[in-house]
Amino acid sequence: MPKIYQYKLVLLGESAVGKSSLVLRFVKNSFSDHQESTIGVDKDTLKFEIWDTAGQERYNSLAPMYYRGAHAAVVDSFERAKKWVTELLRNASPNIVIALVGNKLDLATHRQVTLEEGQAYADEANLLFTEASARSGDGVSEAFIKIAKKLPKTEQQMASPRLAPDARRVDLNRSGAESYPTTNRCC
Amino acid sequence: MVEAHRDDIEDVDDEVGEVEAFESGAELVEFDYESFLRRMRHPSCRPLITQLKNFISYFQERSSTVSVTQIVHQYRDFIDRLMLSVHDNAVWRLRGEAHPEEWELAREGIEYLLMNQLYSTAFAPKEDRDRDQIVARKMSLYGEWMQARHLDIKGPILDDELLLDEAIIEFRKINEYLTPRDKLIYLVESCSPDASADEIMPIQILAILKSKVSHFHSNLQYVSRYRDQRKLASDSAYHFTSLLAVSSFIERMDQQSLVISDEEFNERMEEANRQNVESASEFVAEPRRSDPLPTDRRQDQGMSQDQFKEEATKVYISVKEKVKLGASKSIDYLGKLMTEAEAKIKAAISSGSASPAQEEREQMMRNEDEFQLQLAMALSLSEQECRANNLDKSAEKGQLIEIQDPDHQERDSKSSSTEPS
């Protein structure tokens, strides 16, 4: 029986590089504020909750609030990839799947990092690496499919129905001490 | 016995369908507080009401002595435990079957009822007020002159002043809502429309700075502590996180956070400081007020002593009427609220200055709200008591009301030490 899994995916990168437009292409409809999108892998359905972050450097210090608990991260910037990857490995969930997505066609004429360099770094840091074009849509789905394949399909990721069928079980297992992020935690 | 009430329950079911509930895209089940209270009046819910009342008293007593983390933990634990009783209760089942959707309504109702009662105790503890003060200070320094360009906004939103104005007005209303549920729904609705975070983040910062909304940090903390954690998910979680980020950014805001020249920055700071000295009371005094709660902006701010007296008397009389209707089981608690209100009215009336009167009046209004809610619970009990035990209005009750009459001045000095038994 096909299963539905749910993941939180955070977008990190510089503004104007096309971080948001990558998502625009991935999500069929026009870009609305907060995204949820699904992708089919084998027989299963993966639902992505996409958390966009502000790319301007002055807002980078706020990123931990967004990538907390994320299962996957898309970094859309070769230049700053190392910084983000280091930070994610240190602060994000231990098993986070990180994908480095370059804008192929858009940057073809003035790319500062070559395809080979990007691939080499991705291999070294154990990242997924794809090139995609937000403008043409080429490679965007592929990037997300790669991520989808690498994500763990555990029971924990099973999409819970909005109303737990057995709320009693849910109530008892909830860890009471853990609370939603407070601003104290940030940075 | 439960069987006998089935028709009642089904009647209630029919009614629920017609009630227009709160709007929220994230919900399957429509929540309606009135229908929740109606169900809670069912005799079989009496133990639930008792537990709720006990917890409210417990929370009010303990919140000053235990840490916020602890009390929040106990609050969540209490709701979880109470939900077990709800699951076993026929009112919250459908023809005896498990009914998760009804349980969700019950859970929402319980949170709503609790936090309506506990708002004045739970909102803005000391640690939050300190942070509020920092945010308020930043608002006063940066709010007036800040423009989109200082925050690195790119894109079409930059020119959309209408959008910004709307956001400012919306954020100002947050303090009009008392429950975590309403505050969260409102905050999420206030969030910017379709745009990327590159645009949303700066516009939110700008809107909040310019709104000069009081207790912004406290509002966020209150929601994150007391809102059902499962409702802080998906869209709500994203927008709420954005606002936490905005609050954090504003709190640490300095020249480095902005796109601004040294010259312009110094000029702006000088100007802002000069203005702040002129209106110092507004920002310095505000967080030090004994009453940490925000005012209801819908209320008329100016009120003379005479108007206040008249208003206070009206409230007092209406409260007294309600207490007369109240149930014996709640009488002690109501009595406590009553004596508190009485003391405050007297203190306010005897005080000459306008601003404490304003504060006291607000307190009165809140007490009035508390009465209304407590009353809903009390009435349900009294109805049941009368029907089940054929109890006459007890002499004891009459006595208590007598004691609380405003003519009995001698109680004034003792009122502060009155505790519910």
mmCIF file of C-alpha atoms in Angstrom, chain B residues 132-411:
data_model
loop_
_atom_site.group_PDB
_atom_site.id
_atom_site.type_symbol
_atom_site.label_atom_id
_atom_site.label_comp_id
_atom_site.label_asym_id
_atom_site.label_seq_id
_atom_site.Cartn_x
_atom_site.Cartn_y
_atom_site.Cartn_z
ATOM 1 C CA ASP B 132 9.372 43.673 25.649
ATOM 2 C CA GLN B 133 11.141 46.700 26.985
ATOM 3 C CA ILE B 134 14.135 46.112 24.737
ATOM 4 C CA VAL B 135 11.892 45.663 21.695
ATOM 5 C CA ALA B 136 9.880 48.769 22.635
ATOM 6 C CA ARG B 137 13.099 50.732 22.914
ATOM 7 C CA LYS B 138 14.157 49.650 19.419
ATOM 8 C CA MET B 139 10.732 50.576 18.081
ATOM 9 C CA SER B 140 11.064 54.039 19.541
ATOM 10 C CA LEU B 141 14.564 54.487 18.123
ATOM 11 C CA TYR B 142 13.984 53.065 14.648
ATOM 12 C CA GLY B 143 10.241 53.021 14.015
ATOM 13 C CA GLU B 144 9.643 56.602 12.923
ATOM 14 C CA TRP B 145 12.215 56.994 10.197
ATOM 15 C CA MET B 146 12.871 53.481 8.984
ATOM 16 C CA GLN B 147 12.259 52.848 5.323
ATOM 17 C CA ALA B 148 12.288 49.754 3.170
ATOM 18 C CA ARG B 149 15.665 50.641 1.698
ATOM 19 C CA HIS B 150 17.312 50.443 5.119
ATOM 20 C CA LEU B 151 16.307 46.806 5.340
ATOM 21 C CA ASP B 152 17.562 45.667 1.986
ATOM 22 C CA ILE B 153 14.154 45.025 0.471
ATOM 23 C CA LYS B 154 14.307 44.116 -3.140
ATOM 24 C CA GLY B 155 11.461 43.617 -5.514
ATOM 25 C CA PRO B 156 8.039 45.027 -6.176
ATOM 26 C CA ILE B 157 6.892 45.047 -2.556
ATOM 27 C CA LEU B 158 9.265 47.930 -1.989
ATOM 28 C CA ASP B 159 6.764 50.278 -3.570
ATOM 29 C CA ASP B 160 3.688 48.866 -1.949
ATOM 30 C CA GLU B 161 2.986 51.335 0.818
ATOM 31 C CA LEU B 162 -0.586 50.230 1.171
ATOM 32 C CA LEU B 163 0.557 46.743 2.070
ATOM 33 C CA LEU B 164 2.845 48.108 4.722
ATOM 34 C CA ASP B 165 0.162 50.338 6.197
ATOM 35 C CA GLU B 166 -2.227 47.431 6.371
ATOM 36 C CA ALA B 167 0.336 45.255 8.086
ATOM 37 C CA ILE B 168 1.027 47.990 10.647
ATOM 38 C CA ILE B 169 -2.647 48.353 11.474
ATOM 39 C CA GLU B 170 -3.100 44.606 11.697
ATOM 40 C CA PHE B 171 -0.196 44.035 14.067
ATOM 41 C CA ARG B 172 -1.503 46.718 16.398
ATOM 42 C CA LYS B 173 -4.587 44.653 17.070
ATOM 43 C CA ILE B 174 -2.791 41.663 18.524
ATOM 44 C CA ASN B 175 -3.319 42.798 22.099
ATOM 45 C CA GLU B 176 -7.074 42.771 21.650
ATOM 46 C CA TYR B 177 -7.086 38.994 21.709
ATOM 47 C CA LEU B 178 -6.783 37.042 24.927
ATOM 48 C CA THR B 179 -6.420 33.395 24.040
ATOM 49 C CA PRO B 180 -3.402 31.748 22.401
ATOM 50 C CA ARG B 181 -5.716 30.391 19.746
ATOM 51 C CA ASP B 182 -7.053 33.780 18.722
ATOM 52 C CA LYS B 183 -3.641 35.405 18.898
ATOM 53 C CA LEU B 184 -2.075 32.745 16.698
ATOM 54 C CA ILE B 185 -4.851 32.864 14.103
ATOM 55 C CA TYR B 186 -4.570 36.599 14.078
ATOM 56 C CA LEU B 187 -0.780 36.666 13.799
ATOM 57 C CA VAL B 188 -0.798 34.200 10.928
ATOM 58 C CA GLU B 189 -3.468 36.186 9.121
ATOM 59 C CA SER B 190 -1.463 39.359 9.565
ATOM 60 C CA CYS B 191 1.470 37.831 7.751
ATOM 61 C CA SER B 192 2.385 39.040 4.327
ATOM 62 C CA PRO B 193 0.838 37.599 1.215
ATOM 63 C CA ASP B 194 2.460 35.853 -1.691
ATOM 64 C CA ALA B 195 6.112 36.721 -1.791
ATOM 65 C CA SER B 196 9.467 35.191 -1.091
ATOM 66 C CA ALA B 197 11.073 35.399 2.304
ATOM 67 C CA ASP B 198 13.546 37.894 0.848
ATOM 68 C CA GLU B 199 10.661 40.321 0.705
ATOM 69 C CA ILE B 200 8.474 39.145 3.560
ATOM 70 C CA MET B 201 11.149 39.325 6.234
ATOM 71 C CA PRO B 202 12.061 42.999 5.751
ATOM 72 C CA ILE B 203 8.453 44.073 5.312
ATOM 73 C CA GLN B 204 7.487 42.371 8.548
ATOM 74 C CA ILE B 205 10.365 43.976 10.404
ATOM 75 C CA LEU B 206 9.335 47.341 9.061
ATOM 76 C CA ALA B 207 5.666 46.846 9.884
ATOM 77 C CA ILE B 208 6.349 45.736 13.424
ATOM 78 C CA LEU B 209 8.815 48.543 14.108
ATOM 79 C CA LYS B 210 6.325 51.100 12.869
ATOM 80 C CA SER B 211 3.347 49.537 14.602
ATOM 81 C CA LYS B 212 5.038 50.148 17.968
ATOM 82 C CA VAL B 213 2.776 47.393 19.204
ATOM 83 C CA SER B 214 3.293 46.809 22.899
ATOM 84 C CA HIS B 215 4.281 43.435 24.371
ATOM 85 C CA PHE B 216 5.236 41.984 21.025
ATOM 86 C CA HIS B 217 7.722 39.551 22.533
ATOM 87 C CA SER B 218 5.263 38.613 25.268
ATOM 88 C CA ASN B 219 2.585 37.850 22.724
ATOM 89 C CA LEU B 220 4.822 35.449 20.864
ATOM 90 C CA GLN B 221 5.961 33.738 24.032
ATOM 91 C CA TYR B 222 2.415 33.437 25.295
ATOM 92 C CA VAL B 223 1.346 31.716 22.088
ATOM 93 C CA SER B 224 4.337 29.399 21.983
ATOM 94 C CA ARG B 225 3.774 28.360 25.582
ATOM 95 C CA TYR B 226 0.037 27.959 25.770
ATOM 96 C CA ARG B 227 -1.126 27.127 22.255
ATOM 97 C CA ASP B 228 -1.714 23.464 21.512
ATOM 98 C CA GLN B 229 1.667 22.450 20.091
ATOM 99 C CA ARG B 230 0.050 20.388 17.357
ATOM 100 C CA LYS B 231 -1.569 23.555 16.062
ATOM 101 C CA LEU B 232 1.815 25.183 15.711
ATOM 102 C CA ALA B 233 2.488 23.212 12.566
ATOM 103 C CA SER B 234 2.786 23.719 8.845
ATOM 104 C CA ASP B 235 1.696 27.190 7.723
ATOM 105 C CA SER B 236 1.112 28.428 11.229
ATOM 106 C CA ALA B 237 4.530 27.212 12.307
ATOM 107 C CA TYR B 238 6.224 28.886 9.375
ATOM 108 C CA HIS B 239 4.598 32.262 9.876
ATOM 109 C CA PHE B 240 5.011 32.066 13.598
ATOM 110 C CA THR B 241 8.697 31.247 13.219
ATOM 111 C CA SER B 242 9.040 34.245 10.916
ATOM 112 C CA LEU B 243 7.623 36.475 13.610
ATOM 113 C CA LEU B 244 9.949 34.994 16.218
ATOM 114 C CA ALA B 245 12.789 35.747 13.819
ATOM 115 C CA VAL B 246 11.535 39.288 13.327
ATOM 116 C CA SER B 247 11.321 39.824 17.058
ATOM 117 C CA SER B 248 14.826 38.491 17.538
ATOM 118 C CA PHE B 249 16.163 40.705 14.745
ATOM 119 C CA ILE B 250 14.544 43.823 16.171
ATOM 120 C CA GLU B 251 15.832 43.021 19.639
ATOM 121 C CA ARG B 252 19.423 42.987 18.394
ATOM 122 C CA MET B 253 18.992 45.744 15.846
ATOM 123 C CA ASP B 254 21.857 48.221 15.504
ATOM 124 C CA GLN B 255 23.628 50.079 12.743
ATOM 125 C CA GLN B 256 25.186 46.860 11.459
ATOM 126 C CA SER B 257 21.745 45.385 10.855
ATOM 127 C CA LEU B 258 20.866 48.146 8.416
ATOM 128 C CA VAL B 259 21.816 49.537 5.066
ATOM 129 C CA ILE B 260 22.707 53.026 6.215
ATOM 130 C CA SER B 261 25.579 55.470 6.168
ATOM 131 C CA ASP B 262 27.315 56.529 9.388
ATOM 132 C CA GLU B 263 26.156 60.057 8.806
ATOM 133 C CA GLU B 264 22.513 59.192 8.316
ATOM 134 C CA PHE B 265 22.528 56.762 11.215
ATOM 135 C CA ASN B 266 23.950 59.296 13.655
ATOM 136 C CA GLU B 267 21.491 61.908 12.501
ATOM 137 C CA ARG B 268 18.541 59.551 12.907
ATOM 138 C CA MET B 269 19.645 58.424 16.351
ATOM 139 C CA GLU B 270 20.052 61.972 17.528
ATOM 140 C CA GLU B 271 16.614 62.882 16.280
ATOM 141 C CA ALA B 272 15.026 59.760 17.757
ATOM 142 C CA ASN B 273 16.660 60.343 21.128
ATOM 143 C CA ARG B 274 15.471 63.920 21.189
ATOM 144 C CA GLN B 275 11.922 62.841 20.435
ATOM 145 C CA ASN B 276 12.114 60.103 23.013
ATOM 146 C CA VAL B 277 13.159 62.499 25.709
ATOM 147 C CA GLU B 278 10.132 64.605 24.862
ATOM 148 C CA SER B 279 7.807 61.658 25.115
ATOM 149 C CA ALA B 280 9.826 59.779 27.681
ATOM 150 C CA SER B 281 6.886 58.709 29.744
ATOM 151 C CA GLU B 282 5.413 56.810 26.863
ATOM 152 C CA PHE B 283 8.289 54.411 26.506
ATOM 153 C CA VAL B 284 10.169 54.420 29.758
ATOM 154 C CA ALA B 285 7.231 54.357 32.073
ATOM 155 C CA GLU B 286 5.152 51.872 30.184
ATOM 156 C CA PRO B 287 7.020 48.671 31.050
ATOM 157 C CA ARG B 288 7.279 49.686 34.692
ATOM 158 C CA ARG B 289 3.592 49.927 35.226
ATOM 159 C CA SER B 290 2.354 47.631 37.903
ATOM 160 C CA ASP B 291 -0.126 46.254 35.462
ATOM 161 C CA PRO B 292 1.795 44.509 32.698
ATOM 162 C CA LEU B 293 -1.187 44.006 30.491
ATOM 163 C CA PRO B 294 -1.850 45.800 27.279
ATOM 164 C CA THR B 295 -4.827 48.027 27.025
ATOM 165 C CA ASP B 296 -7.741 47.289 24.838
ATOM 166 C CA ARG B 297 -7.398 49.809 22.084
ATOM 167 C CA ARG B 298 -11.062 49.701 21.283
ATOM 168 C CA GLN B 299 -11.842 51.318 24.583
ATOM 169 C CA ASP B 300 -12.054 55.024 24.824
ATOM 170 C CA GLN B 301 -8.812 56.087 26.455
ATOM 171 C CA GLY B 302 -10.000 59.273 28.085
ATOM 172 C CA MET B 303 -12.407 59.048 30.991
ATOM 173 C CA SER B 304 -13.185 61.446 33.754
ATOM 174 C CA GLN B 305 -13.405 60.436 37.405
ATOM 175 C CA ASP B 306 -17.169 60.797 37.376
ATOM 176 C CA GLN B 307 -17.552 58.715 34.260
ATOM 177 C CA PHE B 308 -15.305 56.144 35.788
ATOM 178 C CA LYS B 309 -17.309 56.051 39.000
ATOM 179 C CA GLU B 310 -20.492 55.617 37.069
ATOM 180 C CA GLU B 311 -18.960 52.887 34.946
ATOM 181 C CA ALA B 312 -17.501 51.137 37.943
ATOM 182 C CA THR B 313 -20.816 51.187 39.751
ATOM 183 C CA LYS B 314 -22.554 49.759 36.717
ATOM 184 C CA VAL B 315 -20.030 46.971 36.460
ATOM 185 C CA TYR B 316 -20.293 46.325 40.153
ATOM 186 C CA ILE B 317 -24.047 46.033 40.061
ATOM 187 C CA SER B 318 -24.040 43.759 37.053
ATOM 188 C CA VAL B 319 -21.423 41.596 38.691
ATOM 189 C CA LYS B 320 -23.475 41.456 41.838
ATOM 190 C CA GLU B 321 -26.510 40.355 39.866
ATOM 191 C CA LYS B 322 -24.493 37.607 38.324
ATOM 192 C CA VAL B 323 -23.137 36.442 41.622
ATOM 193 C CA LYS B 324 -26.698 36.157 42.856
ATOM 194 C CA LEU B 325 -27.307 33.741 40.028
ATOM 195 C CA GLY B 326 -24.113 31.896 40.706
ATOM 196 C CA ALA B 327 -23.786 28.399 42.049
ATOM 197 C CA SER B 328 -22.790 27.585 45.553
ATOM 198 C CA LYS B 329 -19.806 25.586 44.394
ATOM 199 C CA SER B 330 -18.261 28.565 42.693
ATOM 200 C CA ILE B 331 -19.275 31.116 45.223
ATOM 201 C CA ASP B 332 -15.971 31.245 46.992
ATOM 202 C CA TYR B 333 -14.048 31.862 43.851
ATOM 203 C CA LEU B 334 -16.494 34.438 42.625
ATOM 204 C CA GLY B 335 -16.389 36.057 46.028
ATOM 205 C CA LYS B 336 -12.665 36.419 45.796
ATOM 206 C CA LEU B 337 -12.886 38.075 42.410
ATOM 207 C CA MET B 338 -15.626 40.249 43.763
ATOM 208 C CA THR B 339 -13.681 41.518 46.713
ATOM 209 C CA GLU B 340 -10.663 42.147 44.543
ATOM 210 C CA ALA B 341 -12.768 44.147 42.138
ATOM 211 C CA GLU B 342 -14.315 46.045 44.993
ATOM 212 C CA ALA B 343 -10.981 46.967 46.470
ATOM 213 C CA LYS B 344 -9.767 48.150 43.110
ATOM 214 C CA ILE B 345 -12.795 50.306 42.463
ATOM 215 C CA LYS B 346 -12.381 51.968 45.822
ATOM 216 C CA ALA B 347 -8.695 52.494 45.378
ATOM 217 C CA ALA B 348 -9.315 53.964 41.938
ATOM 218 C CA ILE B 349 -12.109 56.226 43.065
ATOM 219 C CA SER B 350 -10.154 57.558 45.989
ATOM 220 C CA SER B 351 -7.122 58.163 43.805
ATOM 221 C CA GLY B 352 -7.076 61.546 42.179
ATOM 222 C CA SER B 353 -4.892 60.923 39.170
ATOM 223 C CA ALA B 354 -6.367 59.889 35.858
ATOM 224 C CA SER B 355 -3.892 57.244 34.834
ATOM 225 C CA PRO B 356 -4.318 54.828 37.727
ATOM 226 C CA ALA B 357 -8.049 55.168 37.232
ATOM 227 C CA GLN B 358 -7.554 54.141 33.667
ATOM 228 C CA GLU B 359 -5.557 51.149 34.785
ATOM 229 C CA GLU B 360 -8.083 50.156 37.360
ATOM 230 C CA ARG B 361 -10.847 50.512 34.894
ATOM 231 C CA GLU B 362 -9.081 48.143 32.563
ATOM 232 C CA GLN B 363 -8.631 45.723 35.401
ATOM 233 C CA MET B 364 -12.313 46.015 36.097
ATOM 234 C CA MET B 365 -13.110 45.180 32.523
ATOM 235 C CA ARG B 366 -10.928 42.129 32.698
ATOM 236 C CA ASN B 367 -12.476 41.045 35.952
ATOM 237 C CA GLU B 368 -15.825 41.464 34.312
ATOM 238 C CA ASP B 369 -14.719 39.137 31.531
ATOM 239 C CA GLU B 370 -13.494 36.651 34.063
ATOM 240 C CA PHE B 371 -16.821 36.802 35.795
ATOM 241 C CA GLN B 372 -18.661 36.152 32.595
ATOM 242 C CA LEU B 373 -16.629 33.050 31.967
ATOM 243 C CA GLN B 374 -16.616 31.807 35.484
ATOM 244 C CA LEU B 375 -20.287 32.324 35.434
ATOM 245 C CA ALA B 376 -20.784 30.103 32.429
ATOM 246 C CA MET B 377 -19.204 27.345 34.459
ATOM 247 C CA ALA B 378 -21.013 28.264 37.621
ATOM 248 C CA LEU B 379 -24.394 28.385 35.958
ATOM 249 C CA SER B 380 -23.996 24.952 34.531
ATOM 250 C CA LEU B 381 -23.371 23.662 38.005
ATOM 251 C CA SER B 382 -26.224 25.528 39.575
ATOM 252 C CA GLU B 383 -28.685 24.244 37.012
ATOM 253 C CA GLN B 384 -27.585 20.717 37.608
ATOM 254 C CA GLU B 385 -27.565 21.070 41.328
ATOM 255 C CA CYS B 386 -31.046 22.472 41.412
ATOM 256 C CA ARG B 387 -32.432 19.838 39.141
ATOM 257 C CA ALA B 388 -30.671 16.900 40.678
ATOM 258 C CA ASN B 389 -30.926 17.759 44.329
ATOM 259 C CA ASN B 390 -33.810 20.161 44.240
ATOM 260 C CA LEU B 391 -31.683 22.554 46.180
ATOM 261 C CA ASP B 392 -33.117 25.797 47.243
ATOM 262 C CA LYS B 393 -30.981 28.880 46.862
ATOM 263 C CA SER B 394 -29.013 28.417 49.971
ATOM 264 C CA ALA B 395 -29.070 30.818 52.838
ATOM 265 C CA GLU B 396 -25.329 30.703 52.826
ATOM 266 C CA LYS B 397 -25.225 32.119 49.352
ATOM 267 C CA GLY B 398 -27.511 34.983 50.243
ATOM 268 C CA GLN B 399 -25.282 35.764 53.137
ATOM 269 C CA LEU B 400 -22.223 35.953 50.987
ATOM 270 C CA ILE B 401 -23.876 38.303 48.572
ATOM 271 C CA GLU B 402 -24.957 40.440 51.449
ATOM 272 C CA ILE B 403 -21.398 40.657 52.652
ATOM 273 C CA GLN B 404 -20.204 41.740 49.259
ATOM 274 C CA ASP B 405 -22.634 44.593 48.995
ATOM 275 C CA PRO B 406 -20.826 47.909 48.419
ATOM 276 C CA ASP B 407 -22.544 49.357 51.461
ATOM 277 C CA HIS B 408 -20.587 47.051 53.690
ATOM 278 C CA GLN B 409 -17.486 49.149 53.873
ATOM 279 C CA GLU B 410 -15.976 47.267 56.768
ATOM 280 C CA ARG B 411 -14.989 44.366 54.553
#
